CSV table of C-alpha atoms in Angstrom, one decimal:
chain,number,residue,atom,x,y,z
A,29,MET,CA,-24.6,28.8,-132.7
A,30,PHE,CA,-24.6,26.7,-136.4
A,31,ALA,CA,-21.6,24.9,-134.9
A,32,ARG,CA,-23.4,23.9,-132.0
A,33,LEU,CA,-26.2,22.8,-134.9
A,34,VAL,CA,-24.1,21.1,-136.5
A,35,ILE,CA,-22.7,19.0,-133.2
A,36,LEU,CA,-26.5,18.1,-132.4
A,37,VAL,CA,-26.9,17.1,-136.3
A,38,VAL,CA,-24.0,14.5,-135.9
A,39,SER,CA,-24.5,13.5,-132.8
A,40,SER,CA,-28.3,12.3,-134.0
A,41,MET,CA,-27.1,10.4,-137.1
A,42,SER,CA,-24.6,8.6,-134.7
A,43,PHE,CA,-27.5,8.1,-132.5
A,44,LEU,CA,-29.5,6.9,-134.8
A,45,HIS,CA,-26.8,5.0,-137.0
A,46,ARG,CA,-26.3,2.9,-133.6
A,47,PHE,CA,-29.4,2.2,-133.1
A,48,HIS,CA,-30.0,0.8,-136.9
A,49,VAL,CA,-27.2,-1.5,-136.0
A,50,SER,CA,-27.5,-2.5,-132.9
A,51,GLY,CA,-31.1,-3.8,-133.5
A,52,CYS,CA,-30.3,-5.1,-137.3
A,53,ASP,CA,-30.6,-8.6,-138.1
A,54,THR,CA,-28.3,-9.6,-141.3
A,55,ASN,CA,-29.6,-12.8,-141.3
A,56,CYS,CA,-33.4,-12.7,-142.5
A,57,ALA,CA,-34.6,-14.4,-145.1
A,58,ASP,CA,-35.1,-11.1,-147.2
A,59,LYS,CA,-32.6,-9.0,-146.3
A,60,PRO,CA,-31.7,-6.3,-148.2
A,61,VAL,CA,-29.0,-6.4,-151.7
A,62,PHE,CA,-26.5,-3.9,-152.7
A,63,THR,CA,-25.0,-4.0,-156.5
A,64,PRO,CA,-21.9,-3.9,-156.1
A,65,SER,CA,-21.9,-5.8,-152.8
A,66,SER,CA,-18.5,-4.1,-151.5
A,67,LEU,CA,-16.9,-1.0,-152.5
A,68,VAL,CA,-13.2,0.0,-153.2
A,69,VAL,CA,-12.4,3.9,-153.8
A,70,LYS,CA,-9.4,6.2,-154.2
A,71,PHE,CA,-9.6,9.1,-151.3
A,72,GLY,CA,-11.5,11.9,-153.2
A,73,ASP,CA,-13.0,10.1,-156.3
A,74,PRO,CA,-16.6,9.5,-156.1
A,75,THR,CA,-18.7,6.6,-155.9
A,76,SER,CA,-22.1,4.8,-155.8
A,77,ALA,CA,-23.8,1.7,-155.1
A,78,ASN,CA,-27.8,0.6,-155.5
A,79,CYS,CA,-29.6,-1.5,-152.8
A,80,SER,CA,-32.7,-3.3,-153.6
A,81,VAL,CA,-34.3,-3.3,-150.4
A,82,CYS,CA,-36.6,-6.4,-150.4
A,83,GLU,CA,-39.8,-8.1,-152.3
A,84,HIS,CA,-42.7,-7.7,-150.4
A,85,ALA,CA,-42.0,-6.9,-146.2
A,86,CYS,CA,-41.0,-3.5,-146.9
A,87,VAL,CA,-43.3,-2.1,-149.7
A,88,LYS,CA,-45.7,-0.2,-146.7
A,89,ASN,CA,-42.9,0.0,-143.9
A,90,LYS,CA,-40.1,2.5,-143.3
A,91,TYR,CA,-36.9,1.8,-145.1
A,92,GLY,CA,-33.8,3.8,-146.7
A,93,VAL,CA,-30.1,3.9,-146.3
A,94,GLU,CA,-27.5,5.6,-143.9
A,95,SER,CA,-24.3,6.9,-144.7
A,96,PRO,CA,-22.0,9.6,-143.2
A,97,ALA,CA,-21.3,11.2,-147.2
A,98,GLY,CA,-23.1,11.2,-150.7
A,99,VAL,CA,-27.2,11.2,-151.2
A,100,THR,CA,-29.8,8.8,-151.7
A,101,ARG,CA,-32.7,8.5,-154.0
A,102,LYS,CA,-35.2,6.0,-154.0
A,103,ASP,CA,-36.8,4.6,-157.0
A,104,GLY,CA,-39.3,2.3,-155.6
A,105,THR,CA,-38.2,-0.2,-153.3
A,106,THR,CA,-34.3,0.8,-155.2
A,107,ILE,CA,-32.1,2.8,-153.1
A,108,SER,CA,-29.7,5.4,-155.3
A,109,TRP,CA,-26.5,6.0,-153.0
A,110,THR,CA,-24.2,8.1,-154.9
A,111,VAL,CA,-21.4,10.4,-153.5
A,112,ASP,CA,-19.4,12.9,-156.1
A,113,SER,CA,-16.0,13.1,-153.6
A,114,LEU,CA,-15.4,10.5,-150.7
A,115,THR,CA,-13.2,12.1,-148.2
A,116,GLU,CA,-14.5,10.1,-145.6
A,117,TRP,CA,-12.4,7.1,-144.5
A,118,SER,CA,-14.3,5.4,-142.4
A,119,VAL,CA,-17.7,4.7,-144.5
A,120,SER,CA,-20.7,2.6,-143.0
A,121,SER,CA,-23.3,2.2,-145.3
A,122,LEU,CA,-26.4,0.6,-144.3
A,123,CYS,CA,-29.3,-0.5,-146.5
A,124,PHE,CA,-31.9,-1.7,-144.0
A,125,TYR,CA,-36.1,-1.2,-143.4
A,126,SER,CA,-38.6,-2.4,-140.6
A,127,ASP,CA,-41.2,-5.3,-141.2
A,128,ASP,CA,-44.8,-5.2,-139.7
A,129,ALA,CA,-43.7,-6.7,-136.5
A,130,GLY,CA,-41.1,-3.5,-136.5
A,131,HIS,CA,-38.5,-6.2,-137.0
A,132,GLN,CA,-35.4,-4.9,-138.1
A,133,CYS,CA,-33.4,-6.4,-141.0
A,134,CYS,CA,-30.3,-4.9,-142.8
A,135,THR,CA,-27.5,-5.4,-145.0
A,136,PHE,CA,-23.7,-3.6,-144.6
A,137,LEU,CA,-21.9,-1.9,-148.0
A,138,PRO,CA,-18.1,-2.8,-147.0
A,139,VAL,CA,-16.1,0.2,-148.2
A,140,THR,CA,-12.4,0.5,-148.7
A,141,VAL,CA,-11.5,4.3,-149.1
A,142,TYR,CA,-7.4,4.0,-149.9
A,143,GLN,CA,-4.1,6.4,-151.0
A,144,PRO,CA,-1.5,4.9,-152.8
A,145,PRO,CA,2.0,5.4,-151.0
A,146,GLN,CA,3.4,8.9,-151.8
A,147,LYS,CA,6.8,8.0,-151.3
A,148,VAL,CA,9.0,4.9,-150.5
A,149,SER,CA,12.5,5.0,-149.1
A,150,ILE,CA,14.9,2.5,-148.2
A,151,SER,CA,18.0,2.5,-146.2
A,152,PHE,CA,20.5,0.3,-144.0
A,153,VAL,CA,20.2,0.7,-139.8
A,154,ASN,CA,23.0,2.7,-137.8
A,155,LEU,CA,25.5,1.9,-141.2
A,156,THR,CA,28.0,5.0,-141.5
A,157,GLY,CA,30.9,2.7,-143.8
A,158,PRO,CA,30.6,-0.3,-146.1
A,159,MET,CA,29.7,-3.5,-144.4
A,160,LEU,CA,31.8,-6.8,-143.6
A,161,GLU,CA,31.5,-10.1,-144.7
A,162,GLY,CA,29.1,-12.4,-142.5
A,163,ARG,CA,27.7,-9.9,-140.5
A,164,GLN,CA,23.9,-9.2,-140.3
A,165,TYR,CA,22.8,-5.8,-140.8
A,166,THR,CA,19.1,-4.4,-140.8
A,167,LEU,CA,17.6,-2.3,-144.0
A,168,GLN,CA,14.6,-0.6,-143.5
A,169,CYS,CA,12.1,0.7,-146.2
A,170,THR,CA,9.8,3.4,-144.7
A,171,VAL,CA,6.5,3.8,-146.7
A,172,GLU,CA,4.6,7.7,-146.3
A,173,HIS,CA,1.3,8.6,-146.7
A,174,VAL,CA,-0.5,5.5,-147.0
A,175,ALA,CA,-4.3,3.8,-146.0
A,176,PRO,CA,-5.2,1.1,-145.4
A,177,VAL,CA,-2.1,-0.1,-144.4
A,178,LYS,CA,-3.2,-3.4,-143.2
A,179,ASP,CA,-3.3,-4.4,-147.4
A,180,LEU,CA,-0.2,-2.9,-147.9
A,181,ARG,CA,2.7,-5.4,-148.7
A,182,VAL,CA,6.6,-4.4,-149.1
A,183,THR,CA,8.7,-6.8,-150.2
A,184,PHE,CA,12.7,-6.2,-150.1
A,185,TYR,CA,14.5,-7.1,-153.4
A,186,ARG,CA,18.6,-7.3,-154.1
A,187,GLY,CA,18.7,-6.8,-157.7
A,188,GLN,CA,15.8,-9.4,-159.0
A,189,THR,CA,15.9,-11.3,-156.1
A,190,ALA,CA,13.0,-10.9,-153.5
A,191,LEU,CA,14.8,-11.1,-150.0
A,192,GLY,CA,11.0,-10.8,-148.4
A,193,GLN,CA,8.2,-9.7,-147.4
A,194,PRO,CA,7.4,-8.2,-144.2
A,195,GLN,CA,3.9,-8.0,-142.6
A,196,SER,CA,2.3,-4.8,-140.7
A,197,ASN,CA,0.9,-5.4,-137.6
A,198,ASN,CA,-1.2,-2.0,-137.8
A,199,THR,CA,-4.7,-3.9,-139.2
A,200,THR,CA,-7.0,-1.3,-137.5
A,201,VAL,CA,-6.0,2.2,-138.9
A,202,GLU,CA,-7.8,3.4,-141.9
A,203,LYS,CA,-6.5,6.8,-142.3
A,204,PRO,CA,-3.1,7.1,-144.0
A,205,VAL,CA,-0.1,6.5,-141.8
A,206,ILE,CA,3.6,5.6,-142.1
A,207,GLN,CA,4.4,2.6,-141.8
A,208,ILE,CA,8.3,1.5,-141.7
A,209,PHE,CA,9.0,-2.5,-142.3
A,210,SER,CA,12.3,-4.0,-141.9
A,211,VAL,CA,14.6,-7.5,-142.8
A,212,ASP,CA,18.4,-8.5,-141.8
A,213,ILE,CA,20.6,-9.8,-144.1
A,214,SER,CA,23.7,-10.8,-143.6
A,215,PRO,CA,26.3,-10.5,-146.8
A,216,GLY,CA,29.1,-11.8,-148.4
A,217,ARG,CA,31.3,-10.8,-151.3
A,218,GLU,CA,28.9,-11.5,-154.0
A,219,GLU,CA,26.9,-8.9,-152.7
A,220,ASP,CA,29.8,-6.3,-153.0
A,221,GLY,CA,28.2,-3.5,-155.4
A,222,ALA,CA,24.8,-5.2,-155.4
A,223,GLN,CA,21.4,-3.2,-155.9
A,224,TYR,CA,19.1,-2.9,-152.6
A,225,TRP,CA,15.5,-1.4,-153.0
A,226,CYS,CA,11.9,-2.3,-151.8
A,227,GLU,CA,8.6,-2.0,-153.3
A,228,ALA,CA,5.3,-1.0,-152.0
A,229,LYS,CA,1.9,-2.2,-152.9
A,230,LEU,CA,-1.5,-1.7,-151.9
A,231,GLU,CA,-3.7,-5.9,-152.8
A,232,LEU,CA,-6.9,-4.4,-152.9
A,233,GLY,CA,-8.6,-7.5,-153.8
A,234,PRO,CA,-11.3,-7.8,-157.2
A,235,GLU,CA,-12.8,-5.1,-156.3
A,236,GLY,CA,-9.8,-3.0,-156.3
A,237,PRO,CA,-8.3,-1.2,-159.7
A,238,LYS,CA,-6.9,-3.9,-162.3
A,239,LEU,CA,-3.6,-2.0,-161.5
A,240,PRO,CA,-2.6,-2.5,-157.8
A,241,PRO,CA,-1.0,0.6,-156.7
A,242,VAL,CA,3.1,0.4,-156.7
A,243,GLU,CA,5.8,2.6,-155.8
A,244,THR,CA,9.3,1.5,-155.4
A,245,SER,CA,12.5,3.3,-153.3
A,246,GLN,CA,15.4,4.1,-154.7
A,247,ASN,CA,18.3,2.1,-155.2
A,248,ILE,CA,21.2,1.2,-152.7
A,249,THR,CA,24.5,0.3,-153.8
A,250,ALA,CA,26.5,-1.9,-151.1
A,251,THR,CA,29.9,-1.6,-150.0
A,252,VAL,CA,31.7,-5.0,-148.2
A,253,HIS,CA,35.0,-5.5,-147.7
A,254,TYR,CA,36.0,-8.9,-147.5
A,255,GLN,CA,39.2,-10.8,-147.0
A,256,PRO,CA,41.6,-12.5,-150.2
A,257,HIS,CA,39.7,-15.3,-152.0
A,258,LEU,CA,41.8,-17.2,-154.5
A,259,GLU,CA,40.4,-18.0,-158.0
A,260,GLY,CA,41.9,-21.0,-158.4
A,261,SER,CA,44.0,-23.7,-156.5
A,262,SER,CA,46.1,-22.6,-153.7
A,263,HIS,CA,48.2,-25.8,-154.5
A,264,PRO,CA,48.2,-26.3,-158.0
A,265,ASP,CA,50.4,-29.0,-160.3
A,266,THR,CA,54.6,-28.7,-161.0
A,267,ILE,CA,55.0,-26.3,-163.8
A,268,ARG,CA,57.9,-27.8,-165.9
A,269,VAL,CA,59.7,-24.7,-167.6
A,270,ARG,CA,62.9,-25.0,-169.9
A,271,GLU,CA,66.2,-22.8,-168.7
A,272,GLY,CA,65.6,-19.5,-170.6
A,273,GLU,CA,61.7,-19.4,-170.9
A,274,LEU,CA,59.3,-17.1,-170.1
A,275,LEU,CA,57.8,-17.6,-166.2
A,276,ARG,CA,54.4,-16.3,-165.6
A,277,LEU,CA,53.0,-17.7,-162.1
A,278,ASN,CA,49.1,-15.9,-161.7
A,279,CYS,CA,47.7,-15.6,-158.5
A,280,SER,CA,44.4,-14.0,-159.3
A,281,ALA,CA,42.4,-12.9,-156.3
A,282,VAL,CA,39.4,-11.1,-155.0
A,283,ALA,CA,38.5,-9.1,-151.8
A,284,ASN,CA,37.9,-5.5,-150.7
A,285,PRO,CA,40.2,-3.3,-149.7
A,286,PRO,CA,42.4,-4.4,-152.5
A,287,PRO,CA,45.4,-6.4,-151.8
A,288,THR,CA,49.0,-6.2,-151.5
A,289,TYR,CA,50.9,-9.3,-153.3
A,290,THR,CA,54.0,-10.5,-151.7
A,291,TRP,CA,56.5,-13.7,-153.9
A,292,THR,CA,58.8,-15.3,-152.5
A,293,TYR,CA,61.4,-17.0,-154.3
A,294,PRO,CA,62.8,-20.4,-154.2
A,295,SER,CA,66.3,-18.3,-152.9
A,296,GLY,CA,64.2,-17.0,-150.2
A,297,ARG,CA,64.4,-13.6,-151.6
A,298,ARG,CA,60.6,-11.8,-151.0
A,299,GLU,CA,59.4,-8.7,-153.4
A,300,ALA,CA,56.0,-6.9,-152.5
A,301,SER,CA,53.9,-6.1,-155.2
A,302,HIS,CA,50.2,-4.9,-156.0
A,303,ALA,CA,50.2,-6.9,-159.7
A,304,ASP,CA,48.6,-10.8,-159.0
A,305,VAL,CA,51.0,-12.0,-162.2
A,306,LEU,CA,54.6,-12.8,-161.4
A,307,THR,CA,56.7,-12.6,-164.9
A,308,ILE,CA,60.4,-13.8,-165.3
A,309,ASN,CA,61.3,-13.4,-168.8
A,310,SER,CA,64.0,-15.6,-168.7
A,311,THR,CA,64.2,-18.2,-166.3
A,312,THR,CA,67.8,-19.5,-164.7
A,313,VAL,CA,69.3,-22.1,-162.5
A,314,SER,CA,67.9,-19.9,-159.2
A,315,ASP,CA,64.4,-19.9,-160.5
A,316,GLY,CA,63.5,-23.6,-159.5
A,317,GLY,CA,61.9,-24.9,-156.3
A,318,LYS,CA,59.3,-23.3,-154.8
A,319,PHE,CA,57.3,-20.0,-155.2
A,320,THR,CA,55.2,-18.6,-152.5
A,321,CYS,CA,52.6,-15.8,-152.9
A,322,SER,CA,50.9,-14.0,-150.4
A,323,VAL,CA,47.6,-12.1,-150.6
A,324,VAL,CA,47.3,-10.0,-147.7
A,325,ASN,CA,44.4,-6.6,-147.1
A,326,LEU,CA,43.0,-5.7,-144.0
A,327,LEU,CA,40.5,-8.5,-142.8
A,328,GLY,CA,43.0,-11.6,-143.9
A,329,ASN,CA,45.1,-13.2,-146.0
A,330,VAL,CA,45.4,-16.8,-148.0
A,331,THR,CA,48.3,-17.9,-149.7
A,332,LYS,CA,49.2,-20.0,-152.6
A,333,GLU,CA,51.9,-22.1,-153.5
A,334,PHE,CA,53.7,-23.2,-156.9
A,335,ASP,CA,56.3,-25.9,-157.6
A,336,VAL,CA,58.6,-25.0,-160.5
A,337,GLU,CA,60.7,-27.6,-162.1
A,338,LEU,CA,63.4,-26.1,-164.5
A,339,GLN,CA,64.5,-28.2,-167.3
A,340,GLY,CA,67.3,-28.1,-170.1
A,341,GLU,CA,67.4,-26.5,-173.0
A,342,PHE,CA,66.3,-29.4,-175.5
A,343,TYR,CA,64.2,-31.7,-172.1
A,344,HIS,CA,61.9,-33.7,-173.4
A,345,PRO,CA,59.6,-35.5,-171.3
A,346,GLY,CA,61.2,-38.8,-172.6
A,347,SER,CA,64.7,-37.3,-171.8
A,348,ARG,CA,65.1,-39.3,-168.7
A,349,LEU,CA,63.6,-42.9,-170.0
A,350,ILE,CA,66.1,-42.3,-173.1
A,351,VAL,CA,69.1,-41.3,-171.4
A,352,THR,CA,68.6,-44.6,-168.7
A,353,VAL,CA,68.4,-47.2,-171.9
A,354,LEU,CA,71.0,-45.8,-172.9
A,355,VAL,CA,73.1,-45.8,-170.5
A,356,PHE,CA,72.3,-49.7,-169.3
A,357,ALA,CA,73.2,-50.6,-173.2
A,358,VAL,CA,76.3,-48.0,-173.6
A,359,VAL,CA,78.0,-48.3,-169.9
A,360,PRO,CA,78.3,-52.3,-170.0
A,361,THR,CA,80.5,-52.2,-173.5
A,362,LEU,CA,83.0,-49.4,-171.3
A,363,ASN,CA,84.1,-52.3,-168.8
A,364,VAL,CA,82.9,-49.3,-165.7
A,365,PRO,CA,82.2,-50.3,-162.3
A,366,PRO,CA,78.8,-51.3,-161.6
A,367,PHE,CA,78.5,-48.2,-159.4
A,368,SER,CA,78.3,-46.2,-162.8
A,369,PHE,CA,75.0,-47.2,-164.0
A,370,PHE,CA,73.8,-45.6,-160.7
A,371,PHE,CA,75.6,-42.6,-161.5
A,372,PHE,CA,75.2,-41.6,-164.7
A,373,THR,CA,70.6,-42.8,-163.9
A,374,GLN,CA,70.7,-39.9,-161.2
A,375,LEU,CA,72.7,-37.7,-163.3
A,376,SER,CA,70.4,-37.7,-166.8
A,377,ALA,CA,68.1,-36.4,-164.0
A,378,ALA,CA,69.9,-33.6,-163.4
A,379,ASN,CA,71.4,-33.0,-166.7
A,380,PRO,CA,69.6,-35.0,-169.1
A,381,THR,CA,71.4,-32.7,-171.8
A,382,GLY,CA,74.9,-33.2,-171.0
A,383,ILE,CA,74.4,-37.0,-170.7
A,384,ILE,CA,72.5,-37.2,-174.1
A,385,ILE,CA,75.3,-36.3,-176.0
A,386,ALA,CA,77.8,-37.6,-173.7
A,387,VAL,CA,76.1,-41.0,-174.2
A,388,VAL,CA,76.4,-40.2,-177.7
A,389,VAL,CA,79.7,-39.5,-178.3
A,390,ALA,CA,80.1,-42.7,-176.2
A,391,VAL,CA,78.6,-44.8,-178.4
A,392,VAL,CA,80.2,-43.4,-181.4
A,393,LEU,CA,83.8,-44.8,-180.0
A,394,VAL,CA,82.6,-47.7,-179.0
A,395,ILE,CA,81.2,-48.0,-182.7
A,396,VAL,CA,84.5,-47.2,-183.9
A,397,ALA,CA,86.4,-48.8,-181.7
A,398,SER,CA,84.3,-52.3,-183.0
A,399,GLY,CA,85.2,-51.6,-185.8
A,400,LEU,CA,88.9,-51.3,-186.2
A,401,VAL,CA,88.8,-54.6,-184.2
A,402,ALA,CA,86.6,-56.4,-186.7
A,403,TYR,CA,88.4,-55.6,-189.5
A,404,TYR,CA,91.8,-56.7,-187.5
A,405,CYS,CA,90.2,-60.0,-186.7
A,406,TYR,CA,88.9,-60.1,-190.3
A,407,ARG,CA,92.2,-59.9,-191.8
A,408,GLN,CA,93.8,-62.1,-189.2
A,409,ASN,CA,91.2,-65.3,-190.3
A,410,ARG,CA,91.0,-64.0,-194.2
A,411,TRP,CA,95.0,-63.9,-195.6
A,412,GLY,CA,96.2,-66.2,-192.4
A,413,GLN,CA,100.2,-65.4,-191.2
A,414,TYR,CA,103.0,-64.4,-193.1
A,415,ASN,CA,107.3,-65.5,-192.9
A,416,LEU,CA,109.0,-62.9,-194.7
A,417,LYS,CA,112.1,-64.1,-193.6
A,418,GLU,CA,110.2,-67.5,-195.7
A,419,VAL,CA,109.0,-65.5,-198.4
A,420,PHE,CA,112.2,-64.1,-199.4
A,421,SER,CA,114.3,-67.5,-199.4
A,422,ARG,CA,112.2,-68.7,-201.2
A,423,SER,CA,111.9,-66.2,-203.4
A,424,HIS,CA,115.9,-66.6,-203.5
A,425,MET,CA,115.8,-70.5,-204.3
A,426,ARG,CA,113.1,-69.7,-207.1
A,427,HIS,CA,115.4,-67.1,-209.5
A,428,SER,CA,119.2,-68.3,-208.4
A,429,ALA,CA,121.2,-68.5,-211.6
A,430,VAL,CA,122.3,-71.0,-214.1
A,431,PRO,CA,125.8,-72.3,-214.3
A,432,THR,CA,127.3,-71.6,-217.4
A,433,ALA,CA,129.6,-74.2,-219.7
A,434,ASN,CA,133.5,-73.6,-219.6
């Protein structure tokens, strides 16, 4: 019996509400005024509003406030509407009056009842392992028990960088719902190890709370697999090293999963390693030439070439020029065939140290020989030529004995 009475009362209120709404003029000159003009209320919180019904037209006529929740109290033409705990999701408050001609004038009070997000979570759709560089994947953000969903704003983040803010198409439901948002991404190697998360915020306008209700998800770490990428040039400048010195070749690369390195020596020998630096503590003649580094993982490979020029122990960049000058200065004095110029200059490039020593020795010999020749010539010009026979004959004549008398 009691249940039937409740149903009858609710039906009667709905009928009266529909009657007032259908015959209500919201554009009349002296229409009711709500203070505040709108309400934003958290579900279960108290709220209140006042309605100034009219100035003159309704003093002797019917007026009031209709609402499915709360109580009203009249004070002249001012009506107070109060709710201790708002537990209705759809609240339509109406302040009205009827004039002498039976014309009804009214004003609606917009009431937004909200519920902050209870839980926010993020995940990848249909992903059970690492992602691959350049492929497309879908991030999904799930927001649970939030209302109204039309005022919900969800933002996806990678670190502190916003990726997107998809909107909900559900604009009519007022009760709490579970809403799923998604955004597509195509990760690169820079995203390996990146943190993804999402944020759900209710933007309720100036009538809402000063700090909008916000809930964030957990962080998920992305694992991205990608082929090797060199950190430097694939064809660096020629490397010059002296024989016996340390040689270090750097083939640094980034890759996931970690790569293996294969080094090919100028002799053709191959050596596999997990190190990105090849070290030769003491170089020899066989270490001159082209080294090739191959970096490989499951997704691809990349190569890097090094040109190594091995030089003598006392090599200096100007050695070849010095040798060439010495050869052209000294070789002509040695009275060697013309093709010797070409032979010596080419040989100087291959073994400049030996050639320098040989040329220096040759220069010394030439200087000594030239000195001896000069000395001999000087004596000839200075003292003239002497005939020993004449010298001795003249000496004999000058010192002959004087005859004595008997």
